[in-house]
PDB file of C-alpha atoms in Angstrom:
ATOM      1  CA  ALA A1282     -35.424  47.093  91.635  1.00 92.00           C
ATOM      2  CA  PRO A1283     -32.990  47.865  88.772  1.00 93.00           C
ATOM      3  CA  ALA A1284     -29.669  49.188  90.056  1.00 94.00           C
ATOM      4  CA  GLU A1285     -26.253  50.413  88.954  1.00 93.00           C
ATOM      5  CA  ILE A1286     -22.807  50.567  90.571  1.00 91.00           C
ATOM      6  CA  VAL A1287     -21.371  54.110  90.739  1.00 91.00           C
ATOM      7  CA  PHE A1288     -18.344  55.687  92.383  1.00 89.00           C
ATOM      8  CA  ASP A1289     -18.755  57.385  95.751  1.00 86.00           C
ATOM      9  CA  GLU A1290     -19.104  61.059  94.787  1.00 81.00           C
ATOM     10  CA  GLY A1291     -17.851  62.108  98.208  1.00 81.00           C
ATOM     11  CA  ARG A1292     -14.481  60.471  97.459  1.00 84.00           C
ATOM     12  CA  ALA A1293     -14.100  61.829  93.920  1.00 88.00           C
ATOM     13  CA  THR A1294     -11.674  64.623  92.970  1.00 90.00           C
ATOM     14  CA  VAL A1295     -11.986  67.053  90.084  1.00 91.00           C
ATOM     15  CA  VAL A1296      -8.588  68.019  88.655  1.00 92.00           C
ATOM     16  CA  THR A1297      -8.536  71.647  87.594  1.00 91.00           C
ATOM     17  CA  THR A1298      -6.240  74.656  87.252  1.00 89.00           C
ATOM     18  CA  THR A1299      -6.615  78.303  88.180  1.00 90.00           C
ATOM     19  CA  VAL A1300      -5.394  79.705  84.844  1.00 92.00           C
ATOM     20  CA  PRO A1301      -6.782  79.432  81.301  1.00 92.00           C
ATOM     21  CA  ALA A1302      -5.007  76.470  79.698  1.00 93.00           C
ATOM     22  CA  LEU A1303      -5.169  73.837  76.976  1.00 93.00           C
ATOM     23  CA  VAL A1304      -3.929  70.252  76.943  1.00 93.00           C
ATOM     24  CA  SER A1305      -1.060  69.734  74.515  1.00 93.00           C
ATOM     25  CA  ARG A1306      -0.484  66.122  75.606  1.00 94.00           C
ATOM     26  CA  TRP A1307      -2.225  63.654  77.906  1.00 94.00           C
ATOM     27  CA  LEU A1308       0.045  61.432  80.012  1.00 94.00           C
ATOM     28  CA  ILE A1309      -2.719  59.237  81.448  1.00 93.00           C
ATOM     29  CA  ALA A1310      -5.858  57.486  80.175  1.00 93.00           C
ATOM     30  CA  PRO A1311      -9.233  56.610  81.754  1.00 91.00           C
ATOM     31  CA  GLY A1312      -8.839  53.481  83.871  1.00 88.00           C
ATOM     32  CA  ASP A1313      -5.283  54.307  85.005  1.00 92.00           C
ATOM     33  CA  GLU A1314      -4.566  54.455  88.724  1.00 92.00           C
ATOM     34  CA  VAL A1315      -2.436  57.466  89.661  1.00 93.00           C
ATOM     35  CA  GLU A1316      -0.580  58.591  92.765  1.00 93.00           C
ATOM     36  CA  ALA A1317      -0.472  62.031  94.351  1.00 90.00           C
ATOM     37  CA  GLY A1318       1.918  64.262  92.436  1.00 90.00           C
ATOM     38  CA  GLN A1319       1.936  62.099  89.302  1.00 93.00           C
ATOM     39  CA  ALA A1320       2.006  63.958  85.977  1.00 93.00           C
ATOM     40  CA  LEU A1321      -1.403  63.906  84.270  1.00 94.00           C
ATOM     41  CA  ALA A1322      -0.967  66.204  81.281  1.00 94.00           C
ATOM     42  CA  VAL A1323       1.220  68.843  79.691  1.00 94.00           C
ATOM     43  CA  LEU A1324      -0.639  72.156  79.556  1.00 94.00           C
ATOM     44  CA  GLN A1325      -0.096  75.381  77.659  1.00 93.00           C
ATOM     45  CA  SER A1326      -1.231  78.623  79.272  1.00 91.00           C
ATOM     46  CA  PRO A1327      -0.868  82.279  78.240  1.00 83.00           C
ATOM     47  CA  GLU A1328      -0.741  83.287  81.926  1.00 91.00           C
ATOM     48  CA  ILE A1329       1.571  80.698  83.472  1.00 92.00           C
ATOM     49  CA  ALA A1330       4.716  82.404  82.150  1.00 90.00           C
ATOM     50  CA  GLU A1331       3.690  85.645  83.865  1.00 92.00           C
ATOM     51  CA  LEU A1332       3.137  83.802  87.160  1.00 93.00           C
ATOM     52  CA  GLN A1333       6.496  82.083  86.849  1.00 92.00           C
ATOM     53  CA  ALA A1334       8.212  85.424  86.203  1.00 93.00           C
ATOM     54  CA  ARG A1335       6.449  86.912  89.230  1.00 92.00           C
ATOM     55  CA  TYR A1336       7.695  84.026  91.367  1.00 93.00           C
ATOM     56  CA  LEU A1337      11.315  84.411  90.187  1.00 93.00           C
ATOM     57  CA  SER A1338      11.154  88.141  90.802  1.00 93.00           C
ATOM     58  CA  ALA A1339       9.675  87.648  94.273  1.00 93.00           C
ATOM     59  CA  ARG A1340      12.314  85.071  95.116  1.00 92.00           C
ATOM     60  CA  ALA A1341      15.123  87.360  93.995  1.00 92.00           C
ATOM     61  CA  ALA A1342      13.716  90.247  96.037  1.00 93.00           C
ATOM     62  CA  HIS A1343      13.356  87.944  99.022  1.00 93.00           C
ATOM     63  CA  GLU A1344      17.002  86.856  98.806  1.00 92.00           C
ATOM     64  CA  VAL A1345      18.165  90.480  98.640  1.00 93.00           C
ATOM     65  CA  GLN A1346      16.105  91.520 101.645  1.00 92.00           C
ATOM     66  CA  LYS A1347      17.130  88.403 103.538  1.00 91.00           C
ATOM     67  CA  ARG A1348      20.833  89.206 103.139  1.00 92.00           C
ATOM     68  CA  GLU A1349      20.167  92.841 103.999  1.00 92.00           C
ATOM     69  CA  LEU A1350      18.378  91.758 107.164  1.00 91.00           C
ATOM     70  CA  GLU A1351      21.338  89.583 108.142  1.00 91.00           C
ATOM     71  CA  ARG A1352      23.639  92.589 107.649  1.00 91.00           C
ATOM     72  CA  HIS A1353      21.375  94.775 109.801  1.00 90.00           C
ATOM     73  CA  GLU A1354      21.386  92.133 112.522  1.00 90.00           C
ATOM     74  CA  GLU A1355      25.208  92.199 112.592  1.00 90.00           C
ATOM     75  CA  LEU A1356      25.211  96.002 112.729  1.00 90.00           C
ATOM     76  CA  ARG A1357      22.642  95.961 115.499  1.00 87.00           C
ATOM     77  CA  GLU A1358      24.806  93.665 117.607  1.00 87.00           C
ATOM     78  CA  ARG A1359      27.645  96.135 117.167  1.00 86.00           C
ATOM     79  CA  GLU A1360      25.246  99.036 117.869  1.00 85.00           C
ATOM     80  CA  LEU A1361      25.999 100.599 114.491  1.00 86.00           C
ATOM     81  CA  VAL A1362      22.373 100.840 113.349  1.00 85.00           C
ATOM     82  CA  SER A1363      19.342 102.344 115.033  1.00 89.00           C
ATOM     83  CA  ALA A1364      16.401 100.282 116.223  1.00 89.00           C
ATOM     84  CA  ALA A1365      14.144 102.115 113.761  1.00 90.00           C
ATOM     85  CA  ASP A1366      16.316 101.166 110.786  1.00 90.00           C
ATOM     86  CA  TYR A1367      16.428  97.562 111.948  1.00 89.00           C
ATOM     87  CA  GLU A1368      12.640  97.397 112.360  1.00 91.00           C
ATOM     88  CA  ARG A1369      12.197  98.928 108.906  1.00 92.00           C
ATOM     89  CA  GLN A1370      14.465  96.301 107.354  1.00 92.00           C
ATOM     90  CA  LEU A1371      12.687  93.520 109.245  1.00 91.00           C
ATOM     91  CA  ALA A1372       9.341  94.710 107.839  1.00 93.00           C
ATOM     92  CA  LEU A1373      10.766  94.741 104.289  1.00 93.00           C
ATOM     93  CA  ALA A1374      12.053  91.185 104.718  1.00 92.00           C
ATOM     94  CA  GLU A1375       8.679  90.003 105.977  1.00 94.00           C
ATOM     95  CA  LYS A1376       6.911  91.730 103.099  1.00 94.00           C
ATOM     96  CA  THR A1377       9.098  90.062 100.455  1.00 94.00           C
ATOM     97  CA  ASN A1378       8.662  86.712 102.228  1.00 93.00           C
ATOM     98  CA  ALA A1379       4.867  87.085 102.026  1.00 95.00           C
ATOM     99  CA  GLU A1380       5.072  88.044  98.341  1.00 94.00           C
ATOM    100  CA  LEU A1381       7.223  84.983  97.678  1.00 93.00           C
ATOM    101  CA  ALA A1382       4.747  82.714  99.482  1.00 94.00           C
ATOM    102  CA  GLY A1383       1.875  84.201  97.481  1.00 94.00           C
ATOM    103  CA  ALA A1384       3.662  83.739  94.144  1.00 93.00           C
ATOM    104  CA  ARG A1385       4.512  80.141  95.064  1.00 92.00           C
ATOM    105  CA  GLY A1386       0.897  79.477  96.081  1.00 93.00           C
ATOM    106  CA  LEU A1387      -0.399  80.723  92.734  1.00 92.00           C
ATOM    107  CA  LEU A1388       1.854  78.271  90.885  1.00 91.00           C
ATOM    108  CA  LEU A1389       0.863  75.387  93.163  1.00 90.00           C
ATOM    109  CA  SER A1390      -2.822  76.161  92.647  1.00 88.00           C
ATOM    110  CA  CYS A1391      -2.272  75.932  88.896  1.00 89.00           C
ATOM    111  CA  GLY A1392      -1.376  72.252  89.310  1.00 87.00           C
ATOM    112  CA  MET A1393       2.411  72.428  89.546  1.00 88.00           C
ATOM    113  CA  SER A1394       4.271  70.539  92.272  1.00 88.00           C
ATOM    114  CA  ARG A1395       6.722  72.061  94.745  1.00 88.00           C
ATOM    115  CA  ALA A1396       9.550  70.315  92.912  1.00 89.00           C
ATOM    116  CA  ASP A1397       8.424  71.911  89.633  1.00 90.00           C
ATOM    117  CA  VAL A1398       8.343  75.321  91.293  1.00 90.00           C
ATOM    118  CA  GLU A1399      11.837  74.932  92.746  1.00 88.00           C
ATOM    119  CA  ALA A1400      13.116  73.744  89.363  1.00 89.00           C
ATOM    120  CA  LEU A1401      12.238  77.192  87.981  1.00 87.00           C
ATOM    121  CA  VAL A1402      14.981  78.703  90.144  1.00 85.00           C
ATOM    122  CA  GLU A1403      17.607  76.281  88.855  1.00 86.00           C
ATOM    123  CA  LEU A1404      16.648  76.833  85.217  1.00 86.00           C
ATOM    124  CA  ASN A1405      16.025  80.562  85.751  1.00 84.00           C
ATOM    125  CA  GLU A1406      13.688  80.723  82.777  1.00 85.00           C
ATOM    126  CA  VAL A1407       9.946  80.880  82.235  1.00 88.00           C
ATOM    127  CA  SER A1408       7.744  78.959  79.827  1.00 89.00           C
ATOM    128  CA  SER A1409       4.113  78.911  78.755  1.00 91.00           C
ATOM    129  CA  SER A1410       4.166  75.119  79.189  1.00 91.00           C
ATOM    130  CA  PHE A1411       3.810  73.302  82.519  1.00 91.00           C
ATOM    131  CA  VAL A1412       2.907  69.865  83.861  1.00 91.00           C
ATOM    132  CA  LEU A1413      -0.483  69.342  85.525  1.00 91.00           C
ATOM    133  CA  ARG A1414      -0.054  66.941  88.450  1.00 91.00           C
ATOM    134  CA  SER A1415      -2.532  64.853  90.393  1.00 91.00           C
ATOM    135  CA  PRO A1416      -3.709  66.381  93.694  1.00 89.00           C
ATOM    136  CA  GLY A1417      -4.195  62.894  95.167  1.00 89.00           C
ATOM    137  CA  SER A1418      -4.330  59.159  94.525  1.00 91.00           C
ATOM    138  CA  GLY A1419      -7.200  57.525  92.678  1.00 90.00           C
ATOM    139  CA  LEU A1420      -8.592  56.008  89.502  1.00 91.00           C
ATOM    140  CA  VAL A1421      -8.917  58.175  86.403  1.00 92.00           C
ATOM    141  CA  VAL A1422     -12.583  57.882  85.421  1.00 89.00           C
ATOM    142  CA  GLU A1423     -12.832  60.794  83.019  1.00 89.00           C
ATOM    143  CA  ARG A1424     -10.705  63.043  80.820  1.00 92.00           C
ATOM    144  CA  SER A1425     -12.900  66.092  80.327  1.00 89.00           C
ATOM    145  CA  ALA A1426     -10.550  68.316  78.331  1.00 90.00           C
ATOM    146  CA  GLN A1427      -9.958  67.770  74.637  1.00 90.00           C
ATOM    147  CA  LEU A1428      -6.521  68.153  73.087  1.00 90.00           C
ATOM    148  CA  GLY A1429      -5.935  71.712  71.897  1.00 89.00           C
ATOM    149  CA  GLU A1430      -9.088  73.120  73.493  1.00 87.00           C
ATOM    150  CA  LEU A1431      -8.449  76.293  75.518  1.00 89.00           C
ATOM    151  CA  LEU A1432     -10.446  76.072  78.741  1.00 89.00           C
ATOM    152  CA  GLU A1433     -11.258  78.847  81.138  1.00 91.00           C
ATOM    153  CA  ALA A1434      -9.738  79.007  84.609  1.00 89.00           C
ATOM    154  CA  GLY A1435     -11.437  76.559  86.969  1.00 88.00           C
ATOM    155  CA  SER A1436     -12.570  74.171  84.216  1.00 89.00           C
ATOM    156  CA  ALA A1437     -12.368  70.425  84.931  1.00 90.00           C
ATOM    157  CA  PHE A1438      -9.598  68.583  83.104  1.00 91.00           C
ATOM    158  CA  SER A1439     -10.183  65.117  84.560  1.00 92.00           C
ATOM    159  CA  VAL A1440     -11.966  63.312  87.401  1.00 92.00           C
ATOM    160  CA  LEU A1441     -10.375  60.918  89.898  1.00 93.00           C
ATOM    161  CA  ALA A1442     -12.331  58.453  92.030  1.00 91.00           C
ATOM    162  CA  ASP A1443     -11.538  56.071  94.867  1.00 87.00           C
ATOM    163  CA  PRO A1444     -11.806  52.528  93.426  1.00 81.00           C
ATOM    164  CA  GLY A1445     -12.421  51.152  96.915  1.00 79.00           C
ATOM    165  CA  ALA A1446     -15.476  53.317  97.597  1.00 84.00           C
ATOM    166  CA  MET A1447     -18.586  52.565  95.540  1.00 87.00           C
ATOM    167  CA  TRP A1448     -22.327  53.062  95.812  1.00 91.00           C
ATOM    168  CA  VAL A1449     -25.323  51.080  94.660  1.00 93.00           C
ATOM    169  CA  GLU A1450     -27.970  53.331  93.109  1.00 94.00           C
ATOM    170  CA  ALA A1451     -31.358  51.641  92.758  1.00 95.00           C
ATOM    171  CA  GLN A1452     -34.413  53.013  90.948  1.00 94.00           C
ATOM    172  CA  LEU A1453     -37.489  52.451  93.132  1.00 94.00           C
ATOM    173  CA  SER A1454     -41.118  53.101  92.333  1.00 92.00           C
ATOM    174  CA  GLU A1455     -43.180  55.639  94.240  1.00 89.00           C
ATOM    175  CA  GLU A1456     -44.853  52.878  96.262  1.00 87.00           C
ATOM    176  CA  GLN A1457     -41.548  51.140  97.072  1.00 89.00           C
ATOM    177  CA  LEU A1458     -39.956  54.365  98.309  1.00 91.00           C
ATOM    178  CA  ARG A1459     -42.556  54.657 101.055  1.00 88.00           C
ATOM    179  CA  HIS A1460     -41.220  51.505 102.724  1.00 88.00           C
ATOM    180  CA  VAL A1461     -37.491  52.339 102.529  1.00 91.00           C
ATOM    181  CA  SER A1462     -35.410  54.344 104.983  1.00 91.00           C
ATOM    182  CA  VAL A1463     -31.779  55.097 105.751  1.00 93.00           C
ATOM    183  CA  GLY A1464     -29.991  52.266 107.561  1.00 91.00           C
ATOM    184  CA  GLN A1465     -31.766  49.360 105.896  1.00 91.00           C
ATOM    185  CA  THR A1466     -29.814  46.597 104.184  1.00 90.00           C
ATOM    186  CA  LEU A1467     -29.647  46.273 100.395  1.00 91.00           C
ATOM    187  CA  THR A1468     -28.354  43.309  98.395  1.00 89.00           C
ATOM    188  CA  PHE A1469     -26.976  43.817  94.882  1.00 91.00           C
ATOM    189  CA  THR A1470     -26.773  41.092  92.238  1.00 88.00           C
ATOM    190  CA  GLY A1471     -24.957  42.031  89.038  1.00 86.00           C
ATOM    191  CA  ASP A1472     -26.219  40.968  85.624  1.00 85.00           C
ATOM    192  CA  GLY A1473     -24.213  37.953  84.505  1.00 75.00           C
ATOM    193  CA  ARG A1474     -22.842  37.220  87.989  1.00 72.00           C
ATOM    194  CA  GLY A1475     -25.233  34.387  88.770  1.00 65.00           C
ATOM    195  CA  LEU A1476     -25.959  34.106  92.485  1.00 63.00           C
ATOM    196  CA  ASP A1477     -23.046  36.284  93.624  1.00 74.00           C
ATOM    197  CA  ARG A1478     -24.404  38.985  95.899  1.00 81.00           C
ATOM    198  CA  VAL A1479     -22.883  42.016  97.593  1.00 86.00           C
ATOM    199  CA  GLY A1480     -24.322  43.631 100.687  1.00 87.00           C
ATOM    200  CA  ALA A1481     -24.772  47.383 101.114  1.00 90.00           C
ATOM    201  CA  LYS A1482     -26.293  49.803 103.619  1.00 92.00           C
ATOM    202  CA  ILE A1483     -28.759  52.477 102.518  1.00 93.00           C
ATOM    203  CA  ILE A1484     -27.332  55.953 103.178  1.00 93.00           C
ATOM    204  CA  TRP A1485     -29.723  58.172 101.202  1.00 93.00           C
ATOM    205  CA  VAL A1486     -33.315  58.016  99.954  1.00 94.00           C
ATOM    206  CA  SER A1487     -34.492  60.479  97.327  1.00 91.00           C
ATOM    207  CA  ARG A1488     -37.473  62.700  98.087  1.00 89.00           C
ATOM    208  CA  LEU A1489     -37.825  63.728  94.464  1.00 89.00           C
ATOM    209  CA  LEU A1490     -39.401  61.565  91.762  1.00 91.00           C
ATOM    210  CA  ASP A1491     -38.376  61.628  88.129  1.00 88.00           C
ATOM    211  CA  ARG A1492     -41.276  63.273  86.296  1.00 89.00           C
ATOM    212  CA  HIS A1493     -41.049  60.831  83.388  1.00 90.00           C
ATOM    213  CA  THR A1494     -40.368  57.444  85.040  1.00 89.00           C
ATOM    214  CA  ARG A1495     -42.007  58.273  88.407  1.00 90.00           C
ATOM    215  CA  THR A1496     -39.101  56.591  90.187  1.00 92.00           C
ATOM    216  CA  GLY A1497     -36.686  57.790  92.856  1.00 93.00           C
ATOM    217  CA  ILE A1498     -33.092  56.908  93.668  1.00 94.00           C
ATOM    218  CA  VAL A1499     -31.989  54.951  96.710  1.00 95.00           C
ATOM    219  CA  ARG A1500     -28.244  55.070  97.365  1.00 94.00           C
ATOM    220  CA  ALA A1501     -26.391  52.444  99.417  1.00 93.00           C
ATOM    221  CA  GLN A1502     -22.763  52.165 100.552  1.00 90.00           C
ATOM    222  CA  ILE A1503     -21.158  48.814  99.693  1.00 88.00           C
ATOM    223  CA  GLN A1504     -20.018  47.070 102.877  1.00 81.00           C
ATOM    224  CA  ASP A1505     -17.829  44.315 101.402  1.00 73.00           C
ATOM    225  CA  SER A1506     -14.347  45.772 100.828  1.00 67.00           C
ATOM    226  CA  GLY A1507     -13.277  42.682  98.867  1.00 69.00           C
ATOM    227  CA  HIS A1508     -15.881  42.999  96.136  1.00 70.00           C
ATOM    228  CA  HIS A1509     -14.962  42.910  92.444  1.00 76.00           C
ATOM    229  CA  LEU A1510     -17.703  45.197  91.158  1.00 80.00           C
ATOM    230  CA  GLN A1511     -17.073  47.737  88.438  1.00 83.00           C
ATOM    231  CA  ALA A1512     -18.510  51.230  88.111  1.00 84.00           C
ATOM    232  CA  GLY A1513     -21.267  51.285  85.514  1.00 86.00           C
ATOM    233  CA  GLU A1514     -22.263  47.662  86.159  1.00 89.00           C
ATOM    234  CA  PHE A1515     -26.009  47.007  86.014  1.00 92.00           C
ATOM    235  CA  GLY A1516     -27.947  44.550  88.128  1.00 92.00           C
ATOM    236  CA  ARG A1517     -30.791  44.137  90.592  1.00 92.00           C
ATOM    237  CA  ALA A1518     -31.164  45.422  94.134  1.00 92.00           C
ATOM    238  CA  GLN A1519     -33.204  43.646  96.796  1.00 90.00           C
ATOM    239  CA  ILE A1520     -34.343  45.353  99.989  1.00 90.00           C
ATOM    240  CA  ALA A1521     -35.881  43.077 102.630  1.00 81.00           C
ATOM    241  CA  LEU A1522     -38.735  44.681 104.586  1.00 77.00           C
ATOM    242  CA  ALA A1523     -39.712  43.440 108.034  1.00 68.00           C
ATOM    243  CA  SER A1524     -43.469  43.467 108.719  1.00 63.00           C
ATOM    244  CA  GLY A1525     -43.189  42.680 112.422  1.00 67.00           C
ATOM    245  CA  ALA A1526     -45.777  39.884 112.145  1.00 73.00           C
ATOM    246  CA  ASP A1527     -45.663  36.146 111.475  1.00 80.00           C
ATOM    247  CA  ALA A1528     -46.453  34.971 107.941  1.00 83.00           C
ATOM    248  CA  VAL A1529     -48.025  31.785 106.617  1.00 89.00           C
ATOM    249  CA  LEU A1530     -45.940  30.205 103.852  1.00 91.00           C
ATOM    250  CA  VAL A1531     -46.923  27.427 101.480  1.00 92.00           C
ATOM    251  CA  PRO A1532     -44.720  25.609  98.925  1.00 91.00           C
ATOM    252  CA  LYS A1533     -45.343  26.908  95.406  1.00 90.00           C
ATOM    253  CA  ASP A1534     -45.853  23.352  94.138  1.00 91.00           C
ATOM    254  CA  ALA A1535     -48.881  23.002  96.426  1.00 93.00           C
ATOM    255  CA  VAL A1536     -50.851  25.771  94.689  1.00 93.00           C
ATOM    256  CA  GLN A1537     -53.086  24.806  91.746  1.00 92.00           C
ATOM    257  CA  TRP A1538     -55.115  26.983  89.389  1.00 90.00           C
ATOM    258  CA  GLU A1539     -58.688  25.782  89.010  1.00 88.00           C
ATOM    259  CA  GLY A1540     -59.846  28.179  86.307  1.00 86.00           C
ATOM    260  CA  CYS A1541     -61.480  30.596  88.709  1.00 87.00           C
ATOM    261  CA  CYS A1542     -59.152  30.704  91.665  1.00 90.00           C
ATOM    262  CA  ASN A1543     -56.052  29.250  93.315  1.00 93.00           C
ATOM    263  CA  VAL A1544     -56.510  26.228  95.550  1.00 94.00           C
ATOM    264  CA  VAL A1545     -54.500  23.880  97.723  1.00 95.00           C
ATOM    265  CA  PHE A1546     -55.561  20.373  98.748  1.00 96.00           C
ATOM    266  CA  ILE A1547     -55.913  20.077 102.528  1.00 94.00           C
ATOM    267  CA  LYS A1548     -55.399  16.733 104.242  1.00 92.00           C
ATOM    268  CA  GLU A1549     -58.507  16.024 106.376  1.00 91.00           C
ATOM    269  CA  ALA A1550     -57.847  12.326 107.014  1.00 90.00           C
ATOM    270  CA  LEU A1551     -55.544   9.558 105.862  1.00 88.00           C
ATOM    271  CA  ASP A1552     -57.785   8.898 102.855  1.00 91.00           C
ATOM    272  CA  ARG A1553     -59.524  12.224 102.365  1.00 94.00           C
ATOM    273  CA  TYR A1554     -58.353  15.557 100.869  1.00 94.00           C
ATOM    274  CA  ARG A1555     -60.384  18.667 100.183  1.00 94.00           C
ATOM    275  CA  PRO A1556     -59.586  21.636  97.855  1.00 94.00           C
ATOM    276  CA  ARG A1557     -59.603  25.077  99.453  1.00 94.00           C
ATOM    277  CA  LYS A1558     -59.392  28.523  97.903  1.00 95.00           C
ATOM    278  CA  ILE A1559     -56.452  30.681  99.023  1.00 94.00           C
ATOM    279  CA  ARG A1560     -55.055  34.112  98.352  1.00 91.00           C
ATOM    280  CA  PHE A1561     -51.318  34.753  98.363  1.00 88.00           C
ATOM    281  CA  THR A1562     -48.509  37.143  97.490  1.00 82.00           C
ATOM    282  CA  GLN A1563     -44.908  36.597  96.474  1.00 72.00           C
ATOM    283  CA  GLY A1564     -42.815  35.026  99.223  1.00 70.00           C
ATOM    284  CA  GLN A1565     -39.192  34.062  99.635  1.00 69.00           C
ATOM    285  CA  GLY A1566     -37.547  31.358  97.525  1.00 72.00           C
ATOM    286  CA  PRO A1567     -39.849  28.368  96.777  1.00 84.00           C
ATOM    287  CA  TYR A1568     -42.742  29.708  98.918  1.00 86.00           C
ATOM    288  CA  TYR A1569     -45.820  31.880  98.524  1.00 88.00           C
ATOM    289  CA  GLN A1570     -47.037  34.018 101.429  1.00 88.00           C
ATOM    290  CA  VAL A1571     -50.670  33.130 102.093  1.00 91.00           C
ATOM    291  CA  THR A1572     -52.877  36.064 103.032  1.00 89.00           C
ATOM    292  CA  ASP A1573     -56.207  34.183 103.325  1.00 91.00           C
ATOM    293  CA  GLY A1574     -57.473  30.606 103.395  1.00 92.00           C
ATOM    294  CA  LEU A1575     -54.753  28.679 105.219  1.00 92.00           C
ATOM    295  CA  GLN A1576     -53.682  28.329 108.837  1.00 91.00           C
ATOM    296  CA  PRO A1577     -50.261  27.374 110.172  1.00 91.00           C
ATOM    297  CA  GLY A1578     -49.902  23.638 110.794  1.00 90.00           C
ATOM    298  CA  GLU A1579     -52.393  22.478 108.161  1.00 92.00           C
ATOM    299  CA  GLU A1580     -51.013  19.808 105.854  1.00 93.00           C
ATOM    300  CA  VAL A1581     -51.251  20.308 102.083  1.00 94.00           C
ATOM    301  CA  VAL A1582     -50.494  18.132  99.075  1.00 94.00           C
ATOM    302  CA  VAL A1583     -47.199  19.104  97.459  1.00 93.00           C
ATOM    303  CA  ASP A1584     -46.480  16.145  95.143  1.00 88.00           C
TER     304      ASP A1584
END
């Protein structure tokens, strides 16, 4: 069946941000391999400055309440402050700590790193520009956002995939799908790769046919970790089916067309051969699989 190499969708990552933003400059290109935390793009957002200001304000309030709590602890040891006042100050410190954690989380969810967030404190200034960083390692397979295009919050900016995890997706006919199940072995041969083959294990069989082509998808996980396949590569998939019964094979060179039917010449004696009609289907390699007309052990003329 015709097949294509695709990335494992379960190992792909969509890079996004939680605020409306536009890309002012891309720092990576499709095909680049990136590490977790690596800068992907410089974004402009009308809301990021407000979030940064909220974080700086929350951090300042947290520092004030933290020092006030330390002072109350000293007074408590000297029994110069009541338990109620101390508990009230402890609650205020915990509240500002929670607000600080929430403001930091909003910035991290936008795509900033912890180092970028801490750098805001040192600079003590806000900006509508920030760096979008990679949430993990992988291969950049797509840059969805166009330069200067303002995207809504949650929109995909790029897609990362694991270059070591790939699938084979084969298009099987309705009849072929009936004989395929999860766990069977699939062999992929890429166009232009000669006899090089890569083994895979079927992990999913479609139960929905395309209404136009009347074919369904069979997906297989590549087993060979040392393969050199590329996503988007086309080729052929072979799935071997076991019938559970012995088969009669005959060399293809032994079969002759006599105008009305296919025949082979059976050896009856040292000096006598007789033509016999046979029926066959496609077999493996240089053999046909005989379905009628020939028994195992009978000798036939090949050359």
